[in-house]
Tab-separated table of C-alpha atoms in Angstrom:
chain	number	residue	atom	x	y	z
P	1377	UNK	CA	0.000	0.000	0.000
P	1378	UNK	CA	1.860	2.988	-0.978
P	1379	UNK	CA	1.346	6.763	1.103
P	1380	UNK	CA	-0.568	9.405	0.276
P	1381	UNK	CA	0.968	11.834	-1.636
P	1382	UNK	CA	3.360	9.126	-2.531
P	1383	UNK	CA	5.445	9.943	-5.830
P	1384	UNK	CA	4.723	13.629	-5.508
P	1385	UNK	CA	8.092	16.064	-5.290
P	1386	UNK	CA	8.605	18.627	-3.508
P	1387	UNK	CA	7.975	20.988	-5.791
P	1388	UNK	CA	5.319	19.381	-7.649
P	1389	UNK	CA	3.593	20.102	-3.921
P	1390	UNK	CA	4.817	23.725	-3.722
P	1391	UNK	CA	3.013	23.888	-7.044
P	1392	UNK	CA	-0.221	23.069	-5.708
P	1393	UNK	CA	0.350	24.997	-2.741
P	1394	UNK	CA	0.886	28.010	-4.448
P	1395	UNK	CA	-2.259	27.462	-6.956
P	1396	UNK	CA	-4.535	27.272	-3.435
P	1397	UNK	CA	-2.634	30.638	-2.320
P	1398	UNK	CA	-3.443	31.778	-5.269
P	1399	UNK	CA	-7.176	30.738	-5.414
P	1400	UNK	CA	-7.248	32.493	-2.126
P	1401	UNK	CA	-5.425	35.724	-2.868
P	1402	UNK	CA	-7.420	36.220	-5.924
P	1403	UNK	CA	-11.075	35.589	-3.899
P	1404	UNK	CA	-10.243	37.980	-0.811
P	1405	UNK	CA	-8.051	40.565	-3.125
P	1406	UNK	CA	-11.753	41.261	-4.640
P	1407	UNK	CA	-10.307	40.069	-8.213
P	1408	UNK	CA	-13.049	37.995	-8.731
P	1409	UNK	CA	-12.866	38.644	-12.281
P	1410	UNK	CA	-9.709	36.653	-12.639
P	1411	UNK	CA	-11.420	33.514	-10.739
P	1412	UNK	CA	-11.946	31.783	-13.832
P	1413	UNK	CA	-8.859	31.552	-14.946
P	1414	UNK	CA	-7.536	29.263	-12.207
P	1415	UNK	CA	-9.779	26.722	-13.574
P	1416	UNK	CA	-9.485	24.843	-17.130
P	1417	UNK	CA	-12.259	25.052	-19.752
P	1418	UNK	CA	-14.676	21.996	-18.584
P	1419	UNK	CA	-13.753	22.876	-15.146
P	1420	UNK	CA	-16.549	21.803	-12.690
P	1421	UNK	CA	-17.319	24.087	-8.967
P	1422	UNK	CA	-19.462	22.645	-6.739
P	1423	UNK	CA	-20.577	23.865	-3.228
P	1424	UNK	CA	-22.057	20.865	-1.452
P	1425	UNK	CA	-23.372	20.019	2.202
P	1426	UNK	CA	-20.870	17.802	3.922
P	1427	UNK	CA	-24.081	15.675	4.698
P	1428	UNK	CA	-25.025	15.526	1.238
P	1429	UNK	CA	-21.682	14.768	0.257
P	1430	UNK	CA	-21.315	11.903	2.731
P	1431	UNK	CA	-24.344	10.416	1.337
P	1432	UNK	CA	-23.275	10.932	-2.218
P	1433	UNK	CA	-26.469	12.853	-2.648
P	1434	UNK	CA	-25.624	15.634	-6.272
P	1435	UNK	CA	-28.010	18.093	-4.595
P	1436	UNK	CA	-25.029	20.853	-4.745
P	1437	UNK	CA	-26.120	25.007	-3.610
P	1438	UNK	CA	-23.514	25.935	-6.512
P	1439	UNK	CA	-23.287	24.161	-9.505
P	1440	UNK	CA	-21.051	25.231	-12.326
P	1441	UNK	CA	-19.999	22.865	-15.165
P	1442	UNK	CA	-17.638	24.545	-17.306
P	1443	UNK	CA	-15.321	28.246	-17.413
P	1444	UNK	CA	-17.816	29.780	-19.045
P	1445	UNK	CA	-20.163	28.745	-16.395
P	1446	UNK	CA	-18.045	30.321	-14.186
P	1447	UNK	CA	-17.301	33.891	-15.825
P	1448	UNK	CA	-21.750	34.311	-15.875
P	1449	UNK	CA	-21.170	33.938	-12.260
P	1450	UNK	CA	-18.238	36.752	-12.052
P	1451	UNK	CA	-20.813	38.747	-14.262
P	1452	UNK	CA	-23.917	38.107	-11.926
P	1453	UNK	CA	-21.830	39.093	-9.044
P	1454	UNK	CA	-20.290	42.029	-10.539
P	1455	UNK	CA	-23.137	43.263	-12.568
P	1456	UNK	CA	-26.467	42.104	-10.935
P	1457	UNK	CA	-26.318	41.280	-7.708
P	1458	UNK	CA	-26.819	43.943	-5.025
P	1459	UNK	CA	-25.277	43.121	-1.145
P	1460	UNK	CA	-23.645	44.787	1.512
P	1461	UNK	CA	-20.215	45.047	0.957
P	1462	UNK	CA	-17.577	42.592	1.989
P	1463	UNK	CA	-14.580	41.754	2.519
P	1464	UNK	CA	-13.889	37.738	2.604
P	1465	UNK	CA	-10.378	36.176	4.114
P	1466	UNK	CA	-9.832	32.785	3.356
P	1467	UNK	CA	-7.673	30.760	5.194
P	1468	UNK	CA	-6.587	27.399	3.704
P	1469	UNK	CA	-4.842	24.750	5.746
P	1470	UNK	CA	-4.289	21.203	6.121
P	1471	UNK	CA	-3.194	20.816	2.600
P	1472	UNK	CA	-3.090	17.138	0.970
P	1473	UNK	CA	-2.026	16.142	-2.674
P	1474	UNK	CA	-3.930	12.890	-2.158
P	1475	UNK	CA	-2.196	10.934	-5.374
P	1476	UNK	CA	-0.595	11.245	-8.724
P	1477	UNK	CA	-3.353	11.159	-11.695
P	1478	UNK	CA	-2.294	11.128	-15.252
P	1479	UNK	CA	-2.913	14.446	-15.723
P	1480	UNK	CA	-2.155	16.076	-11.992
P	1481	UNK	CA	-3.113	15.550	-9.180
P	1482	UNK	CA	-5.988	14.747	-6.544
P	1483	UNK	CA	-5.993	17.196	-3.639
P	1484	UNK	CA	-8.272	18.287	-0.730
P	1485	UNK	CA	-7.173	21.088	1.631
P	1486	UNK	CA	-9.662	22.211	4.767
P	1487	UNK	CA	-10.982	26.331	4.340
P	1488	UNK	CA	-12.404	28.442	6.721
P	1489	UNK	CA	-13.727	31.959	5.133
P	1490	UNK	CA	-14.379	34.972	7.531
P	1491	UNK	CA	-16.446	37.753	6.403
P	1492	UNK	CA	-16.299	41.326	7.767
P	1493	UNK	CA	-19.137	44.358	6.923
P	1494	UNK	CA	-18.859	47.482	7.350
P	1495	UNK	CA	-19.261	48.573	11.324
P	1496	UNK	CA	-19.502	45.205	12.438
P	1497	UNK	CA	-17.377	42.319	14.130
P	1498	UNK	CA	-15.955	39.823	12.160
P	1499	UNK	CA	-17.630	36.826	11.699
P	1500	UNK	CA	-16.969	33.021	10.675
P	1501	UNK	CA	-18.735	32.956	6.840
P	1502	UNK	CA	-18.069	29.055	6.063
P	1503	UNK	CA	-16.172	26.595	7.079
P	1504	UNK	CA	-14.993	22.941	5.416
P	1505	UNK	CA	-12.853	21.305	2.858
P	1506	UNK	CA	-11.825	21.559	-0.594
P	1507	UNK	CA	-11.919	18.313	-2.741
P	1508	UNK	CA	-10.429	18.861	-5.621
P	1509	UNK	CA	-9.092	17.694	-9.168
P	1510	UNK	CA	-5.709	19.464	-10.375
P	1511	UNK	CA	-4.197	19.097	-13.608
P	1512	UNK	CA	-1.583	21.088	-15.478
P	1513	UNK	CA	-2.851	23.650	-18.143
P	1514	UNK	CA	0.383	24.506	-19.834
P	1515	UNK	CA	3.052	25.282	-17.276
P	1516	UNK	CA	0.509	25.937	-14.825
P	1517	UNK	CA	-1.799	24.183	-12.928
P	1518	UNK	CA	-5.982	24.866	-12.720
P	1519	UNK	CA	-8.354	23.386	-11.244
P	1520	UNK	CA	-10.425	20.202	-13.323
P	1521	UNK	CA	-12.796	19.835	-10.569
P	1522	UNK	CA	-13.255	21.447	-6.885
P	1523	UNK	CA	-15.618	20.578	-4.480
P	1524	UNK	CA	-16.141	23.155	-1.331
P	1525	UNK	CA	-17.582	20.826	0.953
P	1526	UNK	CA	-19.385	23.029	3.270
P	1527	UNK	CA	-19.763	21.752	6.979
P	1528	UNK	CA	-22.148	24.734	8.818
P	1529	UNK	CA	-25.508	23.740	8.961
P	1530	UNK	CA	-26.907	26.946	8.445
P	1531	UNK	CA	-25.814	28.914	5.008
P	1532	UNK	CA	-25.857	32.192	4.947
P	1533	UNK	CA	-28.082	34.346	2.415
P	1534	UNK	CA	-25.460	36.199	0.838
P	1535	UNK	CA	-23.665	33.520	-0.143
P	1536	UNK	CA	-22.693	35.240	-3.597
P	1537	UNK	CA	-18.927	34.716	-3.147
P	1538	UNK	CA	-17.178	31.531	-4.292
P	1539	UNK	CA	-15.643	29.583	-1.127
């Protein structure tokens, strides 16, 4: 039985470090514009209950099946949808390339996101893991496939911001 993570270097694993730091900077830098382009062309995002997800369930709050999928998002946000503004930190930890794939890599990582209004205390905005599908897109990497497995019971309704 070989180790997770097993046959991954050390910078192959910086790599996917730095595409989560990324993935974070770009979210919480209020860049959401440039979201899509961590992900590759029939990229899937999926925000899921951890319940649902444990019981294999697809009911998923965000479903997007492709880039393009993703940039109407970016445009609904950024065009449509009015909210109080925010500003989101995400903080990623726990980080786990899982195993070698032909094309990249499978990696989950946990998240907490913390949200902050104007005049009022910071508070916890979602918490869980990322399950997720890397593979390299030229001499990057993007994201084939992430999950945001969310574990609070209660979602909030402004959930307009990717996890």
């Amino acid at each position: 039985m070989s180790a997770v993570g097993a046959g991954v270097s050390p910078t192959e694993r910086l790599a996917v470090e730095d595409l989560y730091a990324r993935y974070a900077e770009v979210l919480d830098e209020g860049e959401i514009e440039r979201w899509p382009e961590l992900f590759i062309e029939d990229a899937e995002y999926l925000i899921v209950a951890r319940e649902n997800h444990q019981r294999g369930l697809p009911l998923a709050l965000v479903r997007c099946e492709s880039r393009a999928a993703l940039v109407d998002r970016v445009q609904a946000i950024t065009r449509l949808s009015f909210y109080a503004p925010r500003v989101l930190r995400h903080v990623v930890s726990g980080l786990r390339v899982r195993r070698r794939t032909d094309r990249g890599f499978d990696a989950q990582a946990n998240y907490a996101v913390f949200q902050t209004l104007a005049d009022e205390e910071t508070t916890v905005f979602s918490v869980g893991r990322y399950l997720d599908v890397i593979v390299a897109e030229g001499d990057t990497l993007a994201f084939a496939r992430k999950v945001c497995v969310y574990d609070n019971p209660l979602v909030t309704n402004s959930l307009v911001y990717p996890l």
